Structures are given as C-alpha cells and as structure tokens.
C-alpha cells in the first residue's frame, strides 16, 4: 500500500515524457510520501512506449501500462485506477499543461475532509477552439446533473482510493466523475490550479467532442437516476398504462350500459382494460422490488464503509 498514486494517461507524447516525469518526480519528492507513478500509454504510435521504458528503468517508482491500440483517455484512467495502490490517487494529463507543483494544494484540500478535489484552470492557456467547447460542455453537465463545476474537463484531480476504486468508467465518462461522485454522496471541492500553454504536439480535442459528451452525459444521467431511484422510473412507465386502463374501462362501461345495452358489442374495450391493468400492475411490482434491491445494496455498502473506515476524512 502506498500513500499516493499518480496516474498519467499519455497518447503520442514522446516529446513531453522526459520533462513530465522529471516534474512529477520533483513535485512528489517534496511531499515526503511513499508514492508511485502509473504511466498509461493509450496505444501511442510514436516513441512514447520506448521513452516510458527508459523512465521506468531509471526509477522503480514509475510503472508503465500499455494498450495495444488507442482506447481513449477514459479507458486509460480506468486502467490506472485499477492498478493504483495508493490511499490517494492524483490524475493529470501528460502534455505538460497541468502543473505537478499543485499536488500539495490538492492533498491539503483533500485533508480538509473532501473525497474528491477538482482542478479549475481559471486562466486557461488554450486556443478558442478548445475553450468554447469546454464552456458548452461544462454548462451542459451542470444543467443535467445539478452539480455545477467550472472545469469538469481538467484532468488534474485528487481522489480518495476508497471512492475512485468503486468507479467504473467507459466512453467519455472521465469528464463526469466529479458530478457522478457528488450525486453518490462524495464530498467534492474545486480549487484553482495553474495551467500552462502546450509545448509539444497538438491537442487531440475539438468541437467534435461536444456531441460525444452530450450523448454520454444523457446515458450517465439515466443510469444514475435509475440506479438511485428505480421505482420512480418504473412509475413513469406505469402511469400511461394506468390512464389507458381507466379510459378503456370507462369506454367498456359506457358501451355496455349505454348505447349498446341491448346489443352485442365487441370485447375490445374489456380486453384493452385487462391488458393495461396487467402492464400497470407488473411495472409497479417490478419497481417496488427494484427499490428494495437498491436499498439493500446501499445498506451493505454502508456497512462495508463503516467497517473499513472509508467514512473518515
């Protein structure tokens, strides 16, 4: 078990690797903690893997993971979280724009009793083509989750291991980690961090990312809502069947005792009534049992957290 794990995803950053690792080593050494650095190569096609082997050969505190192909930043972060052995996990980009000197600020803020500390690049040193999509994405994430942060896209964050180890990420979900954890009860704080202009290469992001973010965000919002309150979702699906049942029942009564009291009439309205009643009852029962399953899972998770001490700052 380490005091700190530093997870760094990289993709075609051969020019940045040496300077990045030197800065990370210098900043981590000043903390006087037992740390490790996990360098996750996301299927780079340049000399990044070779550079990482050299770094890990010089310092055993640096470990490298390599994907066979490019899976994206979210998958790289998830791999780092799975391999991390630290009580605290810090993440940052591998392009030298995040400043490792902010490690101390993140850890001090985490010690104030928070579970997640997010960096805010208030003076962002990026082009307009990157800042505009970021502003739009941050507004959209805040609008749909209710958790408003200035900079969801900043990779420079610190997490308690007990929180981040329970995360399961896919697609572009690394952008929603703080809102998701806040909705799950984690205590989050945002702090202003230093941001620097890109020195090597070019950005892998642009306007096209906003559509992926929007689609992933909608999926995450639905998943979060369903897993926390499944009965509400089943109730939403059951209500139309209830009204359809009442309308069909009223039509059956009207036809039977009204216009066709002395005549034979088709059984379509009674059949629709029975089918809608069955669908309404089925969805209601499934919703109730789903709510019970979720509540039992929450109870067991609370017991586990109390037993392990994850509830303590």
PDB file of C-alpha atoms in Angstrom:
ATOM      1  CA  UNK A   1       0.000   0.000   0.000  1.00  0.00           C
ATOM      2  CA  UNK A   2       1.344   3.420  -0.991  1.00  0.00           C
ATOM      3  CA  UNK A   3       0.480   6.865   0.343  1.00  0.00           C
ATOM      4  CA  UNK A   4      -0.059   8.256  -3.152  1.00  0.00           C
ATOM      5  CA  UNK A   5      -0.612   7.008  -6.700  1.00  0.00           C
ATOM      6  CA  UNK A   6      -0.159   9.383  -9.631  1.00  0.00           C
ATOM      7  CA  UNK A   7      -1.993   8.259 -12.773  1.00  0.00           C
ATOM      8  CA  UNK A   8      -0.961   9.843 -16.081  1.00  0.00           C
ATOM      9  CA  UNK A   9      -2.593   8.866 -19.414  1.00  0.00           C
ATOM     10  CA  UNK A  10      -0.421   9.504 -22.485  1.00  0.00           C
ATOM     11  CA  UNK A  11      -1.020   9.312 -26.204  1.00  0.00           C
ATOM     12  CA  UNK A  12       1.748  10.276 -28.651  1.00  0.00           C
ATOM     13  CA  UNK A  13       3.598  12.470 -26.153  1.00  0.00           C
ATOM     14  CA  UNK A  14       7.191  11.389 -26.842  1.00  0.00           C
ATOM     15  CA  UNK A  15       8.496  14.968 -26.604  1.00  0.00           C
ATOM     16  CA  UNK A  16       6.860  15.506 -23.215  1.00  0.00           C
ATOM     17  CA  UNK A  17       7.709  12.274 -21.397  1.00  0.00           C
ATOM     18  CA  UNK A  18      11.154  13.151 -20.011  1.00  0.00           C
ATOM     19  CA  UNK A  19      10.241  16.650 -18.826  1.00  0.00           C
ATOM     20  CA  UNK A  20       6.917  15.414 -17.441  1.00  0.00           C
ATOM     21  CA  UNK A  21       8.483  12.640 -15.390  1.00  0.00           C
ATOM     22  CA  UNK A  22      11.150  14.980 -14.011  1.00  0.00           C
ATOM     23  CA  UNK A  23       8.490  17.472 -12.915  1.00  0.00           C
ATOM     24  CA  UNK A  24       6.341  14.751 -11.373  1.00  0.00           C
ATOM     25  CA  UNK A  25       9.329  13.274  -9.537  1.00  0.00           C
ATOM     26  CA  UNK A  26      10.397  16.664  -8.178  1.00  0.00           C
ATOM     27  CA  UNK A  27       6.872  17.592  -7.050  1.00  0.00           C
ATOM     28  CA  UNK A  28       6.186  14.180  -5.468  1.00  0.00           C
ATOM     29  CA  UNK A  29       9.540  14.101  -3.661  1.00  0.00           C
ATOM     30  CA  UNK A  30       8.672  17.397  -1.940  1.00  0.00           C
ATOM     31  CA  UNK A  31       5.590  15.768  -0.409  1.00  0.00           C
ATOM     32  CA  UNK A  32       7.688  13.286   1.618  1.00  0.00           C
ATOM     33  CA  UNK A  33       5.228  10.489   0.824  1.00  0.00           C
ATOM     34  CA  UNK A  34       5.635   6.920  -0.352  1.00  0.00           C
ATOM     35  CA  UNK A  35       4.345   7.279  -3.904  1.00  0.00           C
ATOM     36  CA  UNK A  36       4.127   5.558  -7.278  1.00  0.00           C
ATOM     37  CA  UNK A  37       3.541   6.976 -10.751  1.00  0.00           C
ATOM     38  CA  UNK A  38       1.488   4.976 -13.239  1.00  0.00           C
ATOM     39  CA  UNK A  39       2.141   5.982 -16.851  1.00  0.00           C
ATOM     40  CA  UNK A  40      -0.636   4.618 -19.064  1.00  0.00           C
ATOM     41  CA  UNK A  41       0.253   4.564 -22.764  1.00  0.00           C
ATOM     42  CA  UNK A  42      -3.009   4.669 -24.709  1.00  0.00           C
ATOM     43  CA  UNK A  43      -1.749   2.897 -27.831  1.00  0.00           C
ATOM     44  CA  UNK A  44       0.762   5.535 -28.920  1.00  0.00           C
ATOM     45  CA  UNK A  45       2.171   5.230 -32.424  1.00  0.00           C
ATOM     46  CA  UNK A  46       5.334   7.292 -31.803  1.00  0.00           C
ATOM     47  CA  UNK A  47       8.293   6.665 -29.472  1.00  0.00           C
ATOM     48  CA  UNK A  48       6.279   7.168 -26.277  1.00  0.00           C
ATOM     49  CA  UNK A  49       6.498   3.459 -25.229  1.00  0.00           C
ATOM     50  CA  UNK A  50      10.282   3.483 -25.643  1.00  0.00           C
ATOM     51  CA  UNK A  51      10.552   6.660 -23.570  1.00  0.00           C
ATOM     52  CA  UNK A  52       8.393   5.127 -20.846  1.00  0.00           C
ATOM     53  CA  UNK A  53      10.607   2.025 -20.670  1.00  0.00           C
ATOM     54  CA  UNK A  54      13.625   4.242 -20.153  1.00  0.00           C
ATOM     55  CA  UNK A  55      11.920   6.227 -17.393  1.00  0.00           C
ATOM     56  CA  UNK A  56      10.779   3.088 -15.564  1.00  0.00           C
ATOM     57  CA  UNK A  57      14.262   1.604 -15.865  1.00  0.00           C
ATOM     58  CA  UNK A  58      15.763   4.635 -14.113  1.00  0.00           C
ATOM     59  CA  UNK A  59      13.215   4.880 -11.298  1.00  0.00           C
ATOM     60  CA  UNK A  60      11.270   1.865  -9.932  1.00  0.00           C
ATOM     61  CA  UNK A  61       8.605   4.205  -8.534  1.00  0.00           C
ATOM     62  CA  UNK A  62       7.448   4.747 -12.121  1.00  0.00           C
ATOM     63  CA  UNK A  63       5.412   1.952 -13.717  1.00  0.00           C
ATOM     64  CA  UNK A  64       4.111   1.820 -17.284  1.00  0.00           C
ATOM     65  CA  UNK A  65       0.967   0.225 -18.704  1.00  0.00           C
ATOM     66  CA  UNK A  66       0.495  -0.064 -22.440  1.00  0.00           C
ATOM     67  CA  UNK A  67      -2.661  -0.588 -24.527  1.00  0.00           C
ATOM     68  CA  UNK A  68      -2.367  -2.446 -27.823  1.00  0.00           C
ATOM     69  CA  UNK A  69      -4.424   0.270 -29.516  1.00  0.00           C
ATOM     70  CA  UNK A  70      -5.934   3.641 -28.713  1.00  0.00           C
ATOM     71  CA  UNK A  71      -8.951   3.232 -26.422  1.00  0.00           C
ATOM     72  CA  UNK A  72      -9.283   6.817 -25.177  1.00  0.00           C
ATOM     73  CA  UNK A  73      -8.488   8.764 -22.034  1.00  0.00           C
ATOM     74  CA  UNK A  74     -11.314   7.254 -20.006  1.00  0.00           C
ATOM     75  CA  UNK A  75     -10.056   3.703 -20.514  1.00  0.00           C
ATOM     76  CA  UNK A  76      -6.500   4.801 -19.689  1.00  0.00           C
ATOM     77  CA  UNK A  77      -7.635   6.381 -16.423  1.00  0.00           C
ATOM     78  CA  UNK A  78      -9.680   3.305 -15.518  1.00  0.00           C
ATOM     79  CA  UNK A  79      -6.630   1.083 -16.064  1.00  0.00           C
ATOM     80  CA  UNK A  80      -4.605   3.380 -13.816  1.00  0.00           C
ATOM     81  CA  UNK A  81      -7.269   3.311 -11.103  1.00  0.00           C
ATOM     82  CA  UNK A  82      -7.376  -0.488 -11.231  1.00  0.00           C
ATOM     83  CA  UNK A  83      -3.593  -0.741 -10.790  1.00  0.00           C
ATOM     84  CA  UNK A  84      -3.197   2.058  -8.240  1.00  0.00           C
ATOM     85  CA  UNK A  85      -2.016   1.039  -4.773  1.00  0.00           C
ATOM     86  CA  UNK A  86      -2.158   4.448  -3.107  1.00  0.00           C
ATOM     87  CA  UNK A  87      -4.533   5.675  -0.416  1.00  0.00           C
ATOM     88  CA  UNK A  88      -4.942   8.785  -2.561  1.00  0.00           C
ATOM     89  CA  UNK A  89      -4.961   8.910  -6.368  1.00  0.00           C
ATOM     90  CA  UNK A  90      -3.957  12.031  -8.316  1.00  0.00           C
ATOM     91  CA  UNK A  91      -4.516  12.263 -12.071  1.00  0.00           C
ATOM     92  CA  UNK A  92      -3.022  14.693 -14.583  1.00  0.00           C
ATOM     93  CA  UNK A  93      -2.523  14.992 -18.331  1.00  0.00           C
ATOM     94  CA  UNK A  94       0.713  14.004 -19.991  1.00  0.00           C
ATOM     95  CA  UNK A  95       1.098  17.096 -22.185  1.00  0.00           C
ATOM     96  CA  UNK A  96       2.825  19.299 -19.545  1.00  0.00           C
ATOM     97  CA  UNK A  97      -0.127  21.694 -19.353  1.00  0.00           C
ATOM     98  CA  UNK A  98      -1.093  20.551 -15.838  1.00  0.00           C
ATOM     99  CA  UNK A  99       1.422  21.670 -13.219  1.00  0.00           C
ATOM    100  CA  UNK A 100       2.632  18.907 -10.823  1.00  0.00           C
ATOM    101  CA  UNK A 101       3.521  21.665  -8.345  1.00  0.00           C
ATOM    102  CA  UNK A 102      -0.220  21.732  -7.500  1.00  0.00           C
ATOM    103  CA  UNK A 103      -0.065  18.254  -5.934  1.00  0.00           C
ATOM    104  CA  UNK A 104       0.384  19.761  -2.492  1.00  0.00           C
ATOM    105  CA  UNK A 105      -2.645  22.036  -2.904  1.00  0.00           C
ATOM    106  CA  UNK A 106      -4.833  19.100  -3.922  1.00  0.00           C
ATOM    107  CA  UNK A 107      -3.692  16.961  -0.983  1.00  0.00           C
ATOM    108  CA  UNK A 108      -4.122  19.766   1.568  1.00  0.00           C
ATOM    109  CA  UNK A 109      -7.645  20.392   0.326  1.00  0.00           C
ATOM    110  CA  UNK A 110      -8.400  16.662   0.430  1.00  0.00           C
ATOM    111  CA  UNK A 111      -7.265  16.595   4.070  1.00  0.00           C
ATOM    112  CA  UNK A 112      -9.949  19.154   4.914  1.00  0.00           C
ATOM    113  CA  UNK A 113     -12.477  16.317   4.694  1.00  0.00           C
ATOM    114  CA  UNK A 114     -13.239  16.004   0.995  1.00  0.00           C
ATOM    115  CA  UNK A 115     -13.340  12.855  -1.120  1.00  0.00           C
ATOM    116  CA  UNK A 116     -12.622  14.488  -4.485  1.00  0.00           C
ATOM    117  CA  UNK A 117     -10.695  17.685  -5.256  1.00  0.00           C
ATOM    118  CA  UNK A 118     -11.021  19.043  -8.809  1.00  0.00           C
ATOM    119  CA  UNK A 119      -8.657  21.436 -10.503  1.00  0.00           C
ATOM    120  CA  UNK A 120     -10.070  24.572 -12.103  1.00  0.00           C
ATOM    121  CA  UNK A 121      -7.998  26.048 -14.942  1.00  0.00           C
ATOM    122  CA  UNK A 122      -9.270  29.584 -14.403  1.00  0.00           C
ATOM    123  CA  UNK A 123      -6.518  31.135 -16.523  1.00  0.00           C
ATOM    124  CA  UNK A 124      -6.617  28.504 -19.233  1.00  0.00           C
ATOM    125  CA  UNK A 125      -3.808  28.690 -21.790  1.00  0.00           C
ATOM    126  CA  UNK A 126      -5.621  27.129 -24.727  1.00  0.00           C
ATOM    127  CA  UNK A 127      -6.967  28.269 -28.068  1.00  0.00           C
ATOM    128  CA  UNK A 128     -10.529  29.456 -28.550  1.00  0.00           C
ATOM    129  CA  UNK A 129     -11.372  26.230 -30.397  1.00  0.00           C
ATOM    130  CA  UNK A 130     -10.756  24.342 -27.153  1.00  0.00           C
ATOM    131  CA  UNK A 131     -12.203  26.814 -24.660  1.00  0.00           C
ATOM    132  CA  UNK A 132     -15.577  27.277 -26.384  1.00  0.00           C
ATOM    133  CA  UNK A 133     -16.490  23.541 -26.478  1.00  0.00           C
ATOM    134  CA  UNK A 134     -15.301  23.245 -22.886  1.00  0.00           C
ATOM    135  CA  UNK A 135     -17.609  26.050 -21.707  1.00  0.00           C
ATOM    136  CA  UNK A 136     -20.539  24.464 -23.540  1.00  0.00           C
ATOM    137  CA  UNK A 137     -19.780  21.018 -22.111  1.00  0.00           C
ATOM    138  CA  UNK A 138     -19.430  22.352 -18.550  1.00  0.00           C
ATOM    139  CA  UNK A 139     -22.774  24.151 -18.817  1.00  0.00           C
ATOM    140  CA  UNK A 140     -24.466  21.014 -20.188  1.00  0.00           C
ATOM    141  CA  UNK A 141     -23.018  18.782 -17.472  1.00  0.00           C
ATOM    142  CA  UNK A 142     -24.139  21.204 -14.768  1.00  0.00           C
ATOM    143  CA  UNK A 143     -27.621  21.558 -16.258  1.00  0.00           C
ATOM    144  CA  UNK A 144     -28.261  17.812 -16.466  1.00  0.00           C
ATOM    145  CA  UNK A 145     -26.613  16.706 -13.220  1.00  0.00           C
ATOM    146  CA  UNK A 146     -27.293  19.723 -10.995  1.00  0.00           C
ATOM    147  CA  UNK A 147     -23.611  19.674  -9.923  1.00  0.00           C
ATOM    148  CA  UNK A 148     -22.060  22.823 -11.350  1.00  0.00           C
ATOM    149  CA  UNK A 149     -18.278  22.939 -11.664  1.00  0.00           C
ATOM    150  CA  UNK A 150     -16.254  25.459 -13.630  1.00  0.00           C
ATOM    151  CA  UNK A 151     -13.980  22.878 -15.253  1.00  0.00           C
ATOM    152  CA  UNK A 152     -15.126  19.268 -15.471  1.00  0.00           C
ATOM    153  CA  UNK A 153     -12.568  18.598 -18.202  1.00  0.00           C
ATOM    154  CA  UNK A 154      -9.496  19.334 -16.074  1.00  0.00           C
ATOM    155  CA  UNK A 155      -7.673  16.032 -15.542  1.00  0.00           C
ATOM    156  CA  UNK A 156      -5.736  17.364 -12.538  1.00  0.00           C
ATOM    157  CA  UNK A 157      -7.781  15.886  -9.684  1.00  0.00           C
ATOM    158  CA  UNK A 158      -7.243  14.067  -6.392  1.00  0.00           C
ATOM    159  CA  UNK A 159      -9.423  11.199  -5.158  1.00  0.00           C
ATOM    160  CA  UNK A 160      -9.572   9.042  -2.099  1.00  0.00           C
ATOM    161  CA  UNK A 161      -8.864   5.479  -3.173  1.00  0.00           C
ATOM    162  CA  UNK A 162     -11.987   4.165  -1.448  1.00  0.00           C
ATOM    163  CA  UNK A 163     -14.066   6.398  -3.722  1.00  0.00           C
ATOM    164  CA  UNK A 164     -12.282   6.058  -7.048  1.00  0.00           C
ATOM    165  CA  UNK A 165     -11.845   2.283  -6.794  1.00  0.00           C
ATOM    166  CA  UNK A 166     -15.627   1.919  -6.971  1.00  0.00           C
ATOM    167  CA  UNK A 167     -15.824   3.867 -10.240  1.00  0.00           C
ATOM    168  CA  UNK A 168     -16.388   2.000 -13.494  1.00  0.00           C
ATOM    169  CA  UNK A 169     -15.771   4.235 -16.499  1.00  0.00           C
ATOM    170  CA  UNK A 170     -16.428   3.930 -20.208  1.00  0.00           C
ATOM    171  CA  UNK A 171     -16.798   6.194 -23.292  1.00  0.00           C
ATOM    172  CA  UNK A 172     -16.069   9.830 -22.209  1.00  0.00           C
ATOM    173  CA  UNK A 173     -17.141   9.336 -18.589  1.00  0.00           C
ATOM    174  CA  UNK A 174     -13.921  10.680 -17.085  1.00  0.00           C
ATOM    175  CA  UNK A 175     -15.439  14.146 -17.609  1.00  0.00           C
ATOM    176  CA  UNK A 176     -18.396  13.304 -15.366  1.00  0.00           C
ATOM    177  CA  UNK A 177     -16.543  11.664 -12.494  1.00  0.00           C
ATOM    178  CA  UNK A 178     -16.896  14.547 -10.047  1.00  0.00           C
ATOM    179  CA  UNK A 179     -20.654  15.079 -10.688  1.00  0.00           C
ATOM    180  CA  UNK A 180     -21.262  11.318 -10.529  1.00  0.00           C
ATOM    181  CA  UNK A 181     -19.395  11.008  -7.242  1.00  0.00           C
ATOM    182  CA  UNK A 182     -21.194  14.054  -5.830  1.00  0.00           C
ATOM    183  CA  UNK A 183     -24.564  12.514  -6.719  1.00  0.00           C
ATOM    184  CA  UNK A 184     -23.406   9.320  -4.974  1.00  0.00           C
ATOM    185  CA  UNK A 185     -22.682  11.207  -1.747  1.00  0.00           C
ATOM    186  CA  UNK A 186     -18.970  12.033  -2.090  1.00  0.00           C
ATOM    187  CA  UNK A 187     -17.760  15.415  -0.883  1.00  0.00           C
ATOM    188  CA  UNK A 188     -16.203  17.437  -3.716  1.00  0.00           C
ATOM    189  CA  UNK A 189     -14.261  20.696  -3.781  1.00  0.00           C
ATOM    190  CA  UNK A 190     -12.925  22.751  -6.680  1.00  0.00           C
ATOM    191  CA  UNK A 191      -9.632  24.650  -6.413  1.00  0.00           C
ATOM    192  CA  UNK A 192      -7.834  26.958  -8.840  1.00  0.00           C
ATOM    193  CA  UNK A 193      -4.741  25.341 -10.344  1.00  0.00           C
ATOM    194  CA  UNK A 194      -2.007  26.527 -12.659  1.00  0.00           C
ATOM    195  CA  UNK A 195      -2.352  25.883 -16.379  1.00  0.00           C
ATOM    196  CA  UNK A 196       0.372  26.212 -18.970  1.00  0.00           C
ATOM    197  CA  UNK A 197       0.490  26.542 -22.732  1.00  0.00           C
ATOM    198  CA  UNK A 198       1.114  23.382 -24.686  1.00  0.00           C
ATOM    199  CA  UNK A 199       4.809  22.999 -25.547  1.00  0.00           C
ATOM    200  CA  UNK A 200       4.796  19.991 -27.872  1.00  0.00           C
ATOM    201  CA  UNK A 201       2.450  18.441 -30.416  1.00  0.00           C
ATOM    202  CA  UNK A 202      -1.185  19.439 -30.766  1.00  0.00           C
ATOM    203  CA  UNK A 203      -4.396  18.851 -28.911  1.00  0.00           C
ATOM    204  CA  UNK A 204      -6.482  15.716 -29.511  1.00  0.00           C
ATOM    205  CA  UNK A 205      -9.730  17.533 -28.705  1.00  0.00           C
ATOM    206  CA  UNK A 206     -12.019  19.888 -30.605  1.00  0.00           C
ATOM    207  CA  UNK A 207     -15.622  20.766 -31.395  1.00  0.00           C
ATOM    208  CA  UNK A 208     -16.463  17.176 -32.377  1.00  0.00           C
ATOM    209  CA  UNK A 209     -16.082  16.071 -28.746  1.00  0.00           C
ATOM    210  CA  UNK A 210     -19.109  18.038 -27.561  1.00  0.00           C
ATOM    211  CA  UNK A 211     -21.532  15.669 -29.311  1.00  0.00           C
ATOM    212  CA  UNK A 212     -19.916  12.619 -27.732  1.00  0.00           C
ATOM    213  CA  UNK A 213     -20.010  14.337 -24.353  1.00  0.00           C
ATOM    214  CA  UNK A 214     -23.706  15.172 -24.758  1.00  0.00           C
ATOM    215  CA  UNK A 215     -24.666  11.598 -25.662  1.00  0.00           C
ATOM    216  CA  UNK A 216     -22.577  10.064 -22.882  1.00  0.00           C
ATOM    217  CA  UNK A 217     -23.967  12.560 -20.396  1.00  0.00           C
ATOM    218  CA  UNK A 218     -27.558  11.635 -21.232  1.00  0.00           C
ATOM    219  CA  UNK A 219     -26.715   7.951 -20.776  1.00  0.00           C
ATOM    220  CA  UNK A 220     -25.000   8.641 -17.458  1.00  0.00           C
ATOM    221  CA  UNK A 221     -27.908  10.754 -16.226  1.00  0.00           C
ATOM    222  CA  UNK A 222     -30.374   7.980 -16.972  1.00  0.00           C
ATOM    223  CA  UNK A 223     -28.163   5.340 -15.357  1.00  0.00           C
ATOM    224  CA  UNK A 224     -27.652   7.422 -12.230  1.00  0.00           C
ATOM    225  CA  UNK A 225     -31.349   8.139 -11.938  1.00  0.00           C
ATOM    226  CA  UNK A 226     -32.332   4.519 -12.451  1.00  0.00           C
ATOM    227  CA  UNK A 227     -29.799   3.049 -10.024  1.00  0.00           C
ATOM    228  CA  UNK A 228     -30.691   5.502  -7.249  1.00  0.00           C
ATOM    229  CA  UNK A 229     -34.489   5.593  -7.674  1.00  0.00           C
ATOM    230  CA  UNK A 230     -35.655   2.700  -9.887  1.00  0.00           C
ATOM    231  CA  UNK A 231     -39.224   2.875  -8.557  1.00  0.00           C
ATOM    232  CA  UNK A 232     -39.573   6.385  -9.989  1.00  0.00           C
ATOM    233  CA  UNK A 233     -38.583   5.216 -13.477  1.00  0.00           C
ATOM    234  CA  UNK A 234     -40.969   2.250 -13.374  1.00  0.00           C
ATOM    235  CA  UNK A 235     -43.702   4.581 -12.125  1.00  0.00           C
ATOM    236  CA  UNK A 236     -43.141   6.869 -15.111  1.00  0.00           C
ATOM    237  CA  UNK A 237     -43.578   3.865 -17.406  1.00  0.00           C
ATOM    238  CA  UNK A 238     -46.610   2.570 -15.486  1.00  0.00           C
ATOM    239  CA  UNK A 239     -48.634   5.814 -15.401  1.00  0.00           C
ATOM    240  CA  UNK A 240     -49.598   5.773 -19.128  1.00  0.00           C
ATOM    241  CA  UNK A 241     -50.916   2.225 -18.746  1.00  0.00           C
ATOM    242  CA  UNK A 242     -52.974   3.321 -15.727  1.00  0.00           C
ATOM    243  CA  UNK A 243     -54.676   6.111 -17.667  1.00  0.00           C
ATOM    244  CA  UNK A 244     -55.187   3.832 -20.673  1.00  0.00           C
ATOM    245  CA  UNK A 245     -56.760   1.266 -18.362  1.00  0.00           C
ATOM    246  CA  UNK A 246     -59.158   3.840 -16.879  1.00  0.00           C
ATOM    247  CA  UNK A 247     -60.147   5.103 -20.340  1.00  0.00           C
ATOM    248  CA  UNK A 248     -60.757   1.587 -21.638  1.00  0.00           C
ATOM    249  CA  UNK A 249     -62.761   0.737 -18.503  1.00  0.00           C
ATOM    250  CA  UNK A 250     -64.899   3.856 -18.910  1.00  0.00           C
ATOM    251  CA  UNK A 251     -65.472   3.008 -22.566  1.00  0.00           C
ATOM    252  CA  UNK A 252     -66.485  -0.546 -21.633  1.00  0.00           C
ATOM    253  CA  UNK A 253     -68.988   0.677 -19.046  1.00  0.00           C
ATOM    254  CA  UNK A 254     -70.389   3.279 -21.425  1.00  0.00           C
ATOM    255  CA  UNK A 255     -70.805   0.799 -24.279  1.00  0.00           C
ATOM    256  CA  UNK A 256     -72.243  -1.934 -22.044  1.00  0.00           C
ATOM    257  CA  UNK A 257     -74.753   0.176 -20.144  1.00  0.00           C
ATOM    258  CA  UNK A 258     -75.296   2.952 -22.666  1.00  0.00           C
ATOM    259  CA  UNK A 259     -75.544   2.858 -26.417  1.00  0.00           C
ATOM    260  CA  UNK A 260     -75.334  -0.894 -26.722  1.00  0.00           C
ATOM    261  CA  UNK A 261     -77.109  -2.069 -23.601  1.00  0.00           C
ATOM    262  CA  UNK A 262     -79.437  -4.346 -25.591  1.00  0.00           C
ATOM    263  CA  UNK A 263     -76.979  -5.304 -28.307  1.00  0.00           C
ATOM    264  CA  UNK A 264     -73.888  -7.390 -28.587  1.00  0.00           C
ATOM    265  CA  UNK A 265     -70.677  -5.372 -28.678  1.00  0.00           C
ATOM    266  CA  UNK A 266     -67.043  -6.303 -29.352  1.00  0.00           C
ATOM    267  CA  UNK A 267     -64.805  -7.240 -26.426  1.00  0.00           C
ATOM    268  CA  UNK A 268     -62.036  -4.888 -27.496  1.00  0.00           C
ATOM    269  CA  UNK A 269     -62.514  -2.442 -24.600  1.00  0.00           C
ATOM    270  CA  UNK A 270     -62.584  -5.117 -21.858  1.00  0.00           C
ATOM    271  CA  UNK A 271     -59.521  -6.757 -23.455  1.00  0.00           C
ATOM    272  CA  UNK A 272     -57.619  -3.452 -23.534  1.00  0.00           C
ATOM    273  CA  UNK A 273     -58.640  -2.823 -19.913  1.00  0.00           C
ATOM    274  CA  UNK A 274     -57.277  -6.181 -18.785  1.00  0.00           C
ATOM    275  CA  UNK A 275     -54.015  -5.815 -20.735  1.00  0.00           C
ATOM    276  CA  UNK A 276     -53.373  -2.296 -19.416  1.00  0.00           C
ATOM    277  CA  UNK A 277     -54.213  -3.380 -15.871  1.00  0.00           C
ATOM    278  CA  UNK A 278     -51.748  -6.264 -16.168  1.00  0.00           C
ATOM    279  CA  UNK A 279     -48.985  -3.981 -17.537  1.00  0.00           C
ATOM    280  CA  UNK A 280     -49.611  -1.396 -14.794  1.00  0.00           C
ATOM    281  CA  UNK A 281     -49.515  -3.999 -12.033  1.00  0.00           C
ATOM    282  CA  UNK A 282     -46.435  -5.684 -13.480  1.00  0.00           C
ATOM    283  CA  UNK A 283     -44.409  -2.452 -13.735  1.00  0.00           C
ATOM    284  CA  UNK A 284     -45.485  -1.358 -10.255  1.00  0.00           C
ATOM    285  CA  UNK A 285     -44.433  -4.662  -8.665  1.00  0.00           C
ATOM    286  CA  UNK A 286     -41.096  -4.713 -10.520  1.00  0.00           C
ATOM    287  CA  UNK A 287     -40.461  -1.103  -9.430  1.00  0.00           C
ATOM    288  CA  UNK A 288     -41.121  -1.934  -5.785  1.00  0.00           C
ATOM    289  CA  UNK A 289     -38.803  -4.955  -5.856  1.00  0.00           C
ATOM    290  CA  UNK A 290     -36.110  -2.945  -7.691  1.00  0.00           C
ATOM    291  CA  UNK A 291     -36.295  -0.292  -4.983  1.00  0.00           C
ATOM    292  CA  UNK A 292     -35.861  -2.971  -2.322  1.00  0.00           C
ATOM    293  CA  UNK A 293     -32.811  -4.403  -4.105  1.00  0.00           C
ATOM    294  CA  UNK A 294     -31.203  -0.949  -4.372  1.00  0.00           C
ATOM    295  CA  UNK A 295     -31.884  -0.171  -0.719  1.00  0.00           C
ATOM    296  CA  UNK A 296     -30.359  -3.495   0.361  1.00  0.00           C
ATOM    297  CA  UNK A 297     -27.284  -2.720  -1.750  1.00  0.00           C
ATOM    298  CA  UNK A 298     -26.974   0.728  -0.140  1.00  0.00           C
ATOM    299  CA  UNK A 299     -27.275  -0.858   3.306  1.00  0.00           C
ATOM    300  CA  UNK A 300     -24.498  -3.372   2.574  1.00  0.00           C
ATOM    301  CA  UNK A 301     -22.262  -0.645   1.100  1.00  0.00           C
ATOM    302  CA  UNK A 302     -22.784   1.478   4.221  1.00  0.00           C
ATOM    303  CA  UNK A 303     -21.867  -1.471   6.432  1.00  0.00           C
ATOM    304  CA  UNK A 304     -18.717  -2.086   4.383  1.00  0.00           C
ATOM    305  CA  UNK A 305     -17.720   1.589   4.550  1.00  0.00           C
ATOM    306  CA  UNK A 306     -18.207   1.680   8.328  1.00  0.00           C
ATOM    307  CA  UNK A 307     -16.152  -1.483   8.718  1.00  0.00           C
ATOM    308  CA  UNK A 308     -13.277  -0.216   6.546  1.00  0.00           C
ATOM    309  CA  UNK A 309     -13.260   3.381   7.795  1.00  0.00           C
ATOM    310  CA  UNK A 310     -13.944   4.920   4.365  1.00  0.00           C
ATOM    311  CA  UNK A 311     -16.317   7.348   6.060  1.00  0.00           C
ATOM    312  CA  UNK A 312     -13.475   9.016   7.927  1.00  0.00           C
ATOM    313  CA  UNK A 313     -11.717  12.048   6.360  1.00  0.00           C
TER     314      UNK A 313
END
